[in-house]
C-alpha cells in the first residue's frame, strides 16, 4: 500500500469512529494490532488485538455517554507512518474536555498494526477518563 492509501485508511477510521461504525473500524485493524495510550489513568496502557482496541473505543463512548467526538484536522502520510492531527471533545460527570492530540499509525497491507496516542495534556486526559 502506498502513502495515499494509508492516509485513506486513517481517514476512514476517524469517520467510522465518529459514526459508531464498529464493524468498519474493526476491519481497519490487523488482528494483532497494538494501540498504545499514554498516561497513568484508567484507560492508559497497551491494548492488544482487535477486541481490546474496540473495547477501548467502547469505553470512551460509554464513559462519555456517547459524547466523545474526534475531529481529524490533518493527515500526514509517510512511507512507514501516517499521522493524524486531531481535536478530541467529550463530556463526563458534568465536566468537558477538549484537547488536541496526535495519533501515529503504522500500517501494513492496508491494515493498522500499531497506534501510539499522544494527548496535549496527558495528566488532564488521564484524570478526565478515570
JSON list of C-alpha atoms in Angstrom, two decimals:
[
{"chain": "A", "resi": 1, "resn": "UNK", "atom": "CA", "xyz": [0.00, 0.00, 0.00]},
{"chain": "A", "resi": 2, "resn": "UNK", "atom": "CA", "xyz": [1.20, 3.50, -0.72]},
{"chain": "A", "resi": 3, "resn": "UNK", "atom": "CA", "xyz": [1.10, 6.79, 1.09]},
{"chain": "A", "resi": 4, "resn": "UNK", "atom": "CA", "xyz": [-2.31, 7.86, -0.29]},
{"chain": "A", "resi": 5, "resn": "UNK", "atom": "CA", "xyz": [-3.89, 4.51, 0.54]},
{"chain": "A", "resi": 6, "resn": "UNK", "atom": "CA", "xyz": [-2.58, 4.67, 4.11]},
{"chain": "A", "resi": 7, "resn": "UNK", "atom": "CA", "xyz": [-3.98, 8.20, 4.52]},
{"chain": "A", "resi": 8, "resn": "UNK", "atom": "CA", "xyz": [-7.35, 6.98, 3.20]},
{"chain": "A", "resi": 9, "resn": "UNK", "atom": "CA", "xyz": [-7.40, 4.14, 5.77]},
{"chain": "A", "resi": 10, "resn": "UNK", "atom": "CA", "xyz": [-6.75, 6.63, 8.58]},
{"chain": "A", "resi": 11, "resn": "UNK", "atom": "CA", "xyz": [-9.49, 8.96, 7.31]},
{"chain": "A", "resi": 12, "resn": "UNK", "atom": "CA", "xyz": [-11.97, 6.05, 7.11]},
{"chain": "A", "resi": 13, "resn": "UNK", "atom": "CA", "xyz": [-11.05, 5.11, 10.67]},
{"chain": "A", "resi": 14, "resn": "UNK", "atom": "CA", "xyz": [-11.86, 8.56, 12.02]},
{"chain": "A", "resi": 15, "resn": "UNK", "atom": "CA", "xyz": [-15.16, 8.61, 10.12]},
{"chain": "A", "resi": 16, "resn": "UNK", "atom": "CA", "xyz": [-16.10, 5.16, 11.41]},
{"chain": "A", "resi": 17, "resn": "UNK", "atom": "CA", "xyz": [-15.17, 6.12, 14.98]},
{"chain": "A", "resi": 18, "resn": "UNK", "atom": "CA", "xyz": [-17.31, 9.27, 14.91]},
{"chain": "A", "resi": 19, "resn": "UNK", "atom": "CA", "xyz": [-20.32, 7.49, 13.44]},
{"chain": "A", "resi": 20, "resn": "UNK", "atom": "CA", "xyz": [-20.03, 4.48, 15.74]},
{"chain": "A", "resi": 21, "resn": "UNK", "atom": "CA", "xyz": [-19.43, 2.11, 12.81]},
{"chain": "A", "resi": 22, "resn": "UNK", "atom": "CA", "xyz": [-17.69, -0.59, 14.82]},
{"chain": "A", "resi": 23, "resn": "UNK", "atom": "CA", "xyz": [-17.59, -3.17, 12.03]},
{"chain": "A", "resi": 24, "resn": "UNK", "atom": "CA", "xyz": [-15.78, -0.84, 9.62]},
{"chain": "A", "resi": 25, "resn": "UNK", "atom": "CA", "xyz": [-13.46, 0.34, 12.38]},
{"chain": "A", "resi": 26, "resn": "UNK", "atom": "CA", "xyz": [-12.62, -3.20, 13.45]},
{"chain": "A", "resi": 27, "resn": "UNK", "atom": "CA", "xyz": [-11.94, -4.16, 9.83]},
{"chain": "A", "resi": 28, "resn": "UNK", "atom": "CA", "xyz": [-9.28, -1.45, 9.53]},
{"chain": "A", "resi": 29, "resn": "UNK", "atom": "CA", "xyz": [-7.16, -3.00, 12.31]},
{"chain": "A", "resi": 30, "resn": "UNK", "atom": "CA", "xyz": [-4.95, -6.06, 11.93]},
{"chain": "A", "resi": 31, "resn": "UNK", "atom": "CA", "xyz": [-5.99, -8.93, 14.21]},
{"chain": "A", "resi": 32, "resn": "UNK", "atom": "CA", "xyz": [-2.82, -8.47, 16.30]},
{"chain": "A", "resi": 33, "resn": "UNK", "atom": "CA", "xyz": [-2.81, -4.64, 16.29]},
{"chain": "A", "resi": 34, "resn": "UNK", "atom": "CA", "xyz": [-1.43, -2.76, 19.29]},
{"chain": "A", "resi": 35, "resn": "UNK", "atom": "CA", "xyz": [-2.92, 0.56, 20.44]},
{"chain": "A", "resi": 36, "resn": "UNK", "atom": "CA", "xyz": [-0.83, 2.48, 22.98]},
{"chain": "A", "resi": 37, "resn": "UNK", "atom": "CA", "xyz": [-2.46, 5.04, 25.30]},
{"chain": "A", "resi": 38, "resn": "UNK", "atom": "CA", "xyz": [-0.12, 7.21, 27.35]},
{"chain": "A", "resi": 39, "resn": "UNK", "atom": "CA", "xyz": [-0.60, 8.43, 30.88]},
{"chain": "A", "resi": 40, "resn": "UNK", "atom": "CA", "xyz": [-1.49, 6.64, 34.08]},
{"chain": "A", "resi": 41, "resn": "UNK", "atom": "CA", "xyz": [-5.28, 6.88, 34.12]},
{"chain": "A", "resi": 42, "resn": "UNK", "atom": "CA", "xyz": [-7.79, 4.08, 34.00]},
{"chain": "A", "resi": 43, "resn": "UNK", "atom": "CA", "xyz": [-7.65, 3.79, 30.22]},
{"chain": "A", "resi": 44, "resn": "UNK", "atom": "CA", "xyz": [-3.86, 4.10, 29.83]},
{"chain": "A", "resi": 45, "resn": "UNK", "atom": "CA", "xyz": [-1.70, 1.25, 28.63]},
{"chain": "A", "resi": 46, "resn": "UNK", "atom": "CA", "xyz": [-1.36, -1.00, 25.62]},
{"chain": "A", "resi": 47, "resn": "UNK", "atom": "CA", "xyz": [-4.38, -2.63, 24.01]},
{"chain": "A", "resi": 48, "resn": "UNK", "atom": "CA", "xyz": [-3.51, -5.85, 22.19]},
{"chain": "A", "resi": 49, "resn": "UNK", "atom": "CA", "xyz": [-5.63, -7.18, 19.35]},
{"chain": "A", "resi": 50, "resn": "UNK", "atom": "CA", "xyz": [-8.84, -6.02, 17.72]},
{"chain": "A", "resi": 51, "resn": "UNK", "atom": "CA", "xyz": [-11.01, -6.97, 20.69]},
{"chain": "A", "resi": 52, "resn": "UNK", "atom": "CA", "xyz": [-9.05, -4.87, 23.20]},
{"chain": "A", "resi": 53, "resn": "UNK", "atom": "CA", "xyz": [-8.78, -1.94, 20.79]},
{"chain": "A", "resi": 54, "resn": "UNK", "atom": "CA", "xyz": [-12.53, -1.99, 20.16]},
{"chain": "A", "resi": 55, "resn": "UNK", "atom": "CA", "xyz": [-13.06, -2.34, 23.92]},
{"chain": "A", "resi": 56, "resn": "UNK", "atom": "CA", "xyz": [-11.02, 0.82, 24.47]},
{"chain": "A", "resi": 57, "resn": "UNK", "atom": "CA", "xyz": [-13.11, 2.73, 21.95]},
{"chain": "A", "resi": 58, "resn": "UNK", "atom": "CA", "xyz": [-16.26, 1.36, 23.59]},
{"chain": "A", "resi": 59, "resn": "UNK", "atom": "CA", "xyz": [-15.08, 2.63, 26.97]},
{"chain": "A", "resi": 60, "resn": "UNK", "atom": "CA", "xyz": [-14.59, 6.12, 25.53]},
{"chain": "A", "resi": 61, "resn": "UNK", "atom": "CA", "xyz": [-18.19, 6.12, 24.31]},
{"chain": "A", "resi": 62, "resn": "UNK", "atom": "CA", "xyz": [-19.54, 4.53, 27.48]},
{"chain": "A", "resi": 63, "resn": "UNK", "atom": "CA", "xyz": [-17.71, 6.81, 29.91]},
{"chain": "A", "resi": 64, "resn": "UNK", "atom": "CA", "xyz": [-18.71, 9.91, 27.93]},
{"chain": "A", "resi": 65, "resn": "UNK", "atom": "CA", "xyz": [-22.33, 8.89, 27.48]},
{"chain": "A", "resi": 66, "resn": "UNK", "atom": "CA", "xyz": [-21.72, 8.84, 23.72]},
{"chain": "A", "resi": 67, "resn": "UNK", "atom": "CA", "xyz": [-20.47, 12.43, 23.59]},
{"chain": "A", "resi": 68, "resn": "UNK", "atom": "CA", "xyz": [-16.87, 11.72, 22.51]},
{"chain": "A", "resi": 69, "resn": "UNK", "atom": "CA", "xyz": [-16.07, 13.12, 19.07]},
{"chain": "A", "resi": 70, "resn": "UNK", "atom": "CA", "xyz": [-12.72, 13.38, 17.37]},
{"chain": "A", "resi": 71, "resn": "UNK", "atom": "CA", "xyz": [-12.15, 15.89, 14.59]},
{"chain": "A", "resi": 72, "resn": "UNK", "atom": "CA", "xyz": [-9.39, 14.92, 12.20]},
{"chain": "A", "resi": 73, "resn": "UNK", "atom": "CA", "xyz": [-7.61, 18.18, 11.39]},
{"chain": "A", "resi": 74, "resn": "UNK", "atom": "CA", "xyz": [-4.91, 16.82, 9.12]},
{"chain": "A", "resi": 75, "resn": "UNK", "atom": "CA", "xyz": [-3.24, 13.62, 7.94]},
{"chain": "A", "resi": 76, "resn": "UNK", "atom": "CA", "xyz": [0.48, 13.39, 7.26]},
{"chain": "A", "resi": 77, "resn": "UNK", "atom": "CA", "xyz": [1.36, 10.21, 5.43]},
{"chain": "A", "resi": 78, "resn": "UNK", "atom": "CA", "xyz": [4.85, 8.80, 5.02]},
{"chain": "A", "resi": 79, "resn": "UNK", "atom": "CA", "xyz": [6.46, 5.60, 3.87]},
{"chain": "A", "resi": 80, "resn": "UNK", "atom": "CA", "xyz": [6.38, 3.97, 7.31]},
{"chain": "A", "resi": 81, "resn": "UNK", "atom": "CA", "xyz": [3.98, 6.01, 9.45]},
{"chain": "A", "resi": 82, "resn": "UNK", "atom": "CA", "xyz": [0.81, 8.02, 9.00]},
{"chain": "A", "resi": 83, "resn": "UNK", "atom": "CA", "xyz": [-0.01, 10.75, 11.48]},
{"chain": "A", "resi": 84, "resn": "UNK", "atom": "CA", "xyz": [-3.44, 12.04, 12.40]},
{"chain": "A", "resi": 85, "resn": "UNK", "atom": "CA", "xyz": [-3.62, 15.52, 13.95]},
{"chain": "A", "resi": 86, "resn": "UNK", "atom": "CA", "xyz": [-6.86, 15.71, 15.89]},
{"chain": "A", "resi": 87, "resn": "UNK", "atom": "CA", "xyz": [-9.03, 17.55, 18.36]},
{"chain": "A", "resi": 88, "resn": "UNK", "atom": "CA", "xyz": [-11.00, 15.36, 20.78]},
{"chain": "A", "resi": 89, "resn": "UNK", "atom": "CA", "xyz": [-14.01, 16.53, 22.76]},
{"chain": "A", "resi": 90, "resn": "UNK", "atom": "CA", "xyz": [-16.15, 14.79, 25.36]},
{"chain": "A", "resi": 91, "resn": "UNK", "atom": "CA", "xyz": [-18.34, 15.40, 28.38]},
{"chain": "A", "resi": 92, "resn": "UNK", "atom": "CA", "xyz": [-18.26, 13.28, 31.50]},
{"chain": "A", "resi": 93, "resn": "UNK", "atom": "CA", "xyz": [-19.66, 13.69, 35.01]},
{"chain": "A", "resi": 94, "resn": "UNK", "atom": "CA", "xyz": [-20.58, 17.31, 34.39]},
{"chain": "A", "resi": 95, "resn": "UNK", "atom": "CA", "xyz": [-17.14, 18.19, 33.01]},
{"chain": "A", "resi": 96, "resn": "UNK", "atom": "CA", "xyz": [-15.99, 18.90, 29.48]},
{"chain": "A", "resi": 97, "resn": "UNK", "atom": "CA", "xyz": [-12.65, 18.19, 27.88]},
{"chain": "A", "resi": 98, "resn": "UNK", "atom": "CA", "xyz": [-11.29, 19.44, 24.58]},
{"chain": "A", "resi": 99, "resn": "UNK", "atom": "CA", "xyz": [-7.73, 18.59, 23.64]},
{"chain": "A", "resi": 100, "resn": "UNK", "atom": "CA", "xyz": [-5.52, 18.47, 20.62]},
{"chain": "A", "resi": 101, "resn": "UNK", "atom": "CA", "xyz": [-3.64, 15.27, 20.04]},
{"chain": "A", "resi": 102, "resn": "UNK", "atom": "CA", "xyz": [-1.55, 13.24, 17.65]},
{"chain": "A", "resi": 103, "resn": "UNK", "atom": "CA", "xyz": [-2.01, 9.62, 16.68]},
{"chain": "A", "resi": 104, "resn": "UNK", "atom": "CA", "xyz": [0.89, 7.86, 14.99]},
{"chain": "A", "resi": 105, "resn": "UNK", "atom": "CA", "xyz": [-0.30, 4.93, 12.87]},
{"chain": "A", "resi": 106, "resn": "UNK", "atom": "CA", "xyz": [1.77, 2.09, 11.48]},
{"chain": "A", "resi": 107, "resn": "UNK", "atom": "CA", "xyz": [0.05, 0.28, 8.62]},
{"chain": "A", "resi": 108, "resn": "UNK", "atom": "CA", "xyz": [0.85, -2.88, 6.71]},
{"chain": "A", "resi": 109, "resn": "UNK", "atom": "CA", "xyz": [-1.10, -4.27, 3.77]},
{"chain": "A", "resi": 110, "resn": "UNK", "atom": "CA", "xyz": [-3.90, -1.74, 4.30]},
{"chain": "A", "resi": 111, "resn": "UNK", "atom": "CA", "xyz": [-4.41, -2.55, 7.99]},
{"chain": "A", "resi": 112, "resn": "UNK", "atom": "CA", "xyz": [-3.46, -0.60, 11.09]},
{"chain": "A", "resi": 113, "resn": "UNK", "atom": "CA", "xyz": [-0.88, -2.64, 13.00]},
{"chain": "A", "resi": 114, "resn": "UNK", "atom": "CA", "xyz": [0.08, -0.11, 15.69]},
{"chain": "A", "resi": 115, "resn": "UNK", "atom": "CA", "xyz": [-1.14, 3.22, 17.05]},
{"chain": "A", "resi": 116, "resn": "UNK", "atom": "CA", "xyz": [0.52, 5.49, 19.60]},
{"chain": "A", "resi": 117, "resn": "UNK", "atom": "CA", "xyz": [-1.81, 8.14, 21.03]},
{"chain": "A", "resi": 118, "resn": "UNK", "atom": "CA", "xyz": [-0.38, 11.42, 22.34]},
{"chain": "A", "resi": 119, "resn": "UNK", "atom": "CA", "xyz": [-2.64, 13.96, 24.05]},
{"chain": "A", "resi": 120, "resn": "UNK", "atom": "CA", "xyz": [-1.95, 17.66, 24.52]},
{"chain": "A", "resi": 121, "resn": "UNK", "atom": "CA", "xyz": [-2.14, 17.23, 28.30]},
{"chain": "A", "resi": 122, "resn": "UNK", "atom": "CA", "xyz": [-1.80, 13.60, 29.32]},
{"chain": "A", "resi": 123, "resn": "UNK", "atom": "CA", "xyz": [-2.48, 14.28, 33.02]},
{"chain": "A", "resi": 124, "resn": "UNK", "atom": "CA", "xyz": [-5.75, 16.09, 32.25]},
{"chain": "A", "resi": 125, "resn": "UNK", "atom": "CA", "xyz": [-6.85, 13.34, 29.85]},
{"chain": "A", "resi": 126, "resn": "UNK", "atom": "CA", "xyz": [-5.97, 10.61, 32.37]},
{"chain": "A", "resi": 127, "resn": "UNK", "atom": "CA", "xyz": [-7.95, 12.35, 35.11]},
{"chain": "A", "resi": 128, "resn": "UNK", "atom": "CA", "xyz": [-10.92, 13.00, 32.83]},
{"chain": "A", "resi": 129, "resn": "UNK", "atom": "CA", "xyz": [-11.26, 9.39, 31.69]},
{"chain": "A", "resi": 130, "resn": "UNK", "atom": "CA", "xyz": [-10.51, 7.74, 35.08]}
]
